[in-house]
């Protein structure tokens, strides 16, 4: 069986700190509980890595959102010339004599 690395391990904060660590990572945690969570995460073997991982994940997601928004829309599957060829073929069928 392959040896697990730190990257493979599930990193979760302490049960009683999950909401606080999550809120701290997205910037929505305010007031004294923010400072308490920062202090706790700086010493806790579970919350510190979880906070770093959540922040990295949020940063990557922001990068993806911006990269998708910056890409031009994909061109139509049919170019104008190909669309005209298809229309001409359909017109030819419509005007062909019927048996």
PDB file of C-alpha atoms in Angstrom:
ATOM      1  CA  UNK A   1       0.000   0.000   0.000  1.00  0.00           C
ATOM      2  CA  UNK A   2       1.456   3.431  -0.959  1.00  0.00           C
ATOM      3  CA  UNK A   3       2.516   5.713   1.836  1.00  0.00           C
ATOM      4  CA  UNK A   4       0.233   8.711   2.394  1.00  0.00           C
ATOM      5  CA  UNK A   5       1.770  12.139   2.176  1.00  0.00           C
ATOM      6  CA  UNK A   6       0.688  15.289   3.988  1.00  0.00           C
ATOM      7  CA  UNK A   7      -1.026  16.472   0.815  1.00  0.00           C
ATOM      8  CA  UNK A   8      -3.158  13.310   0.774  1.00  0.00           C
ATOM      9  CA  UNK A   9      -4.250  13.671   4.389  1.00  0.00           C
ATOM     10  CA  UNK A  10      -7.584  15.233   5.159  1.00  0.00           C
ATOM     11  CA  UNK A  11      -6.971  18.441   7.031  1.00  0.00           C
ATOM     12  CA  UNK A  12      -9.802  19.578   9.236  1.00  0.00           C
ATOM     13  CA  UNK A  13      -9.869  22.130  12.034  1.00  0.00           C
ATOM     14  CA  UNK A  14     -10.927  21.275  15.568  1.00  0.00           C
ATOM     15  CA  UNK A  15     -14.610  20.415  15.748  1.00  0.00           C
ATOM     16  CA  UNK A  16     -15.437  23.465  17.886  1.00  0.00           C
ATOM     17  CA  UNK A  17     -13.493  25.800  15.559  1.00  0.00           C
ATOM     18  CA  UNK A  18     -14.784  24.723  12.108  1.00  0.00           C
ATOM     19  CA  UNK A  19     -17.131  27.673  11.562  1.00  0.00           C
ATOM     20  CA  UNK A  20     -14.618  30.179  12.902  1.00  0.00           C
ATOM     21  CA  UNK A  21     -11.732  28.898  10.764  1.00  0.00           C
ATOM     22  CA  UNK A  22     -13.929  28.908   7.681  1.00  0.00           C
ATOM     23  CA  UNK A  23     -15.168  32.443   8.382  1.00  0.00           C
ATOM     24  CA  UNK A  24     -11.608  33.608   9.060  1.00  0.00           C
ATOM     25  CA  UNK A  25     -10.416  32.170   5.761  1.00  0.00           C
ATOM     26  CA  UNK A  26     -13.031  34.080   3.761  1.00  0.00           C
ATOM     27  CA  UNK A  27     -12.603  37.325   5.707  1.00  0.00           C
ATOM     28  CA  UNK A  28     -16.065  37.416   7.242  1.00  0.00           C
ATOM     29  CA  UNK A  29     -14.999  36.846  10.856  1.00  0.00           C
ATOM     30  CA  UNK A  30     -14.887  40.087  12.855  1.00  0.00           C
ATOM     31  CA  UNK A  31     -14.334  41.251  16.382  1.00  0.00           C
ATOM     32  CA  UNK A  32     -12.642  39.484  19.293  1.00  0.00           C
ATOM     33  CA  UNK A  33     -13.490  36.021  17.971  1.00  0.00           C
ATOM     34  CA  UNK A  34     -11.360  36.810  14.913  1.00  0.00           C
ATOM     35  CA  UNK A  35      -8.337  37.483  17.111  1.00  0.00           C
ATOM     36  CA  UNK A  36      -9.055  34.394  19.214  1.00  0.00           C
ATOM     37  CA  UNK A  37      -9.268  32.244  16.067  1.00  0.00           C
ATOM     38  CA  UNK A  38      -6.006  33.667  14.717  1.00  0.00           C
ATOM     39  CA  UNK A  39      -4.273  32.958  18.024  1.00  0.00           C
ATOM     40  CA  UNK A  40      -5.740  29.465  18.220  1.00  0.00           C
ATOM     41  CA  UNK A  41      -4.780  28.638  14.624  1.00  0.00           C
ATOM     42  CA  UNK A  42      -1.222  29.834  15.187  1.00  0.00           C
ATOM     43  CA  UNK A  43      -0.716  27.130  17.851  1.00  0.00           C
ATOM     44  CA  UNK A  44      -3.139  24.365  16.878  1.00  0.00           C
ATOM     45  CA  UNK A  45      -1.794  21.426  14.831  1.00  0.00           C
ATOM     46  CA  UNK A  46      -5.207  20.978  13.175  1.00  0.00           C
ATOM     47  CA  UNK A  47      -6.539  24.512  12.701  1.00  0.00           C
ATOM     48  CA  UNK A  48      -3.321  26.112  11.421  1.00  0.00           C
ATOM     49  CA  UNK A  49      -2.937  23.783   8.416  1.00  0.00           C
ATOM     50  CA  UNK A  50      -6.697  23.841   7.798  1.00  0.00           C
ATOM     51  CA  UNK A  51      -6.669  27.645   7.685  1.00  0.00           C
ATOM     52  CA  UNK A  52      -3.720  27.693   5.261  1.00  0.00           C
ATOM     53  CA  UNK A  53      -5.416  25.098   3.062  1.00  0.00           C
ATOM     54  CA  UNK A  54      -8.732  26.972   3.005  1.00  0.00           C
ATOM     55  CA  UNK A  55      -7.014  30.256   2.148  1.00  0.00           C
ATOM     56  CA  UNK A  56      -5.078  28.575  -0.680  1.00  0.00           C
ATOM     57  CA  UNK A  57      -8.268  26.970  -1.984  1.00  0.00           C
ATOM     58  CA  UNK A  58     -10.145  30.276  -1.935  1.00  0.00           C
ATOM     59  CA  UNK A  59      -7.255  31.974  -3.741  1.00  0.00           C
ATOM     60  CA  UNK A  60      -7.250  29.299  -6.457  1.00  0.00           C
ATOM     61  CA  UNK A  61     -11.001  29.610  -6.857  1.00  0.00           C
ATOM     62  CA  UNK A  62     -10.704  33.396  -7.230  1.00  0.00           C
ATOM     63  CA  UNK A  63      -8.044  32.847  -9.872  1.00  0.00           C
ATOM     64  CA  UNK A  64     -10.271  30.438 -11.774  1.00  0.00           C
ATOM     65  CA  UNK A  65     -13.199  32.839 -11.646  1.00  0.00           C
ATOM     66  CA  UNK A  66     -11.041  35.620 -13.082  1.00  0.00           C
ATOM     67  CA  UNK A  67      -9.441  33.420 -15.728  1.00  0.00           C
ATOM     68  CA  UNK A  68     -12.846  32.252 -16.972  1.00  0.00           C
ATOM     69  CA  UNK A  69     -14.145  35.832 -17.086  1.00  0.00           C
ATOM     70  CA  UNK A  70     -11.083  36.974 -19.069  1.00  0.00           C
ATOM     71  CA  UNK A  71     -11.428  34.336 -21.800  1.00  0.00           C
ATOM     72  CA  UNK A  72     -13.325  35.341 -24.924  1.00  0.00           C
ATOM     73  CA  UNK A  73     -16.555  33.558 -25.674  1.00  0.00           C
ATOM     74  CA  UNK A  74     -16.059  30.505 -27.902  1.00  0.00           C
ATOM     75  CA  UNK A  75     -16.879  31.055 -31.558  1.00  0.00           C
ATOM     76  CA  UNK A  76     -20.076  29.599 -32.945  1.00  0.00           C
ATOM     77  CA  UNK A  77     -19.811  26.011 -34.065  1.00  0.00           C
ATOM     78  CA  UNK A  78     -20.914  27.105 -37.537  1.00  0.00           C
ATOM     79  CA  UNK A  79     -19.034  29.869 -39.246  1.00  0.00           C
ATOM     80  CA  UNK A  80     -21.050  32.238 -41.391  1.00  0.00           C
ATOM     81  CA  UNK A  81     -19.838  30.523 -44.593  1.00  0.00           C
ATOM     82  CA  UNK A  82     -20.753  27.074 -43.270  1.00  0.00           C
ATOM     83  CA  UNK A  83     -24.129  28.374 -42.099  1.00  0.00           C
ATOM     84  CA  UNK A  84     -24.799  29.737 -45.597  1.00  0.00           C
ATOM     85  CA  UNK A  85     -23.863  26.364 -47.160  1.00  0.00           C
ATOM     86  CA  UNK A  86     -26.317  24.610 -44.846  1.00  0.00           C
ATOM     87  CA  UNK A  87     -29.044  27.132 -45.679  1.00  0.00           C
ATOM     88  CA  UNK A  88     -28.412  26.706 -49.433  1.00  0.00           C
ATOM     89  CA  UNK A  89     -28.632  22.908 -49.064  1.00  0.00           C
ATOM     90  CA  UNK A  90     -31.921  23.233 -47.192  1.00  0.00           C
ATOM     91  CA  UNK A  91     -33.255  25.651 -49.798  1.00  0.00           C
ATOM     92  CA  UNK A  92     -32.304  23.200 -52.557  1.00  0.00           C
ATOM     93  CA  UNK A  93     -34.305  20.475 -50.824  1.00  0.00           C
ATOM     94  CA  UNK A  94     -37.309  22.763 -50.473  1.00  0.00           C
ATOM     95  CA  UNK A  95     -37.276  23.690 -54.176  1.00  0.00           C
ATOM     96  CA  UNK A  96     -36.569  20.230 -55.562  1.00  0.00           C
ATOM     97  CA  UNK A  97     -39.412  18.653 -57.568  1.00  0.00           C
ATOM     98  CA  UNK A  98     -41.522  16.162 -55.655  1.00  0.00           C
ATOM     99  CA  UNK A  99     -42.357  12.761 -57.120  1.00  0.00           C
TER     100      UNK A  99
END
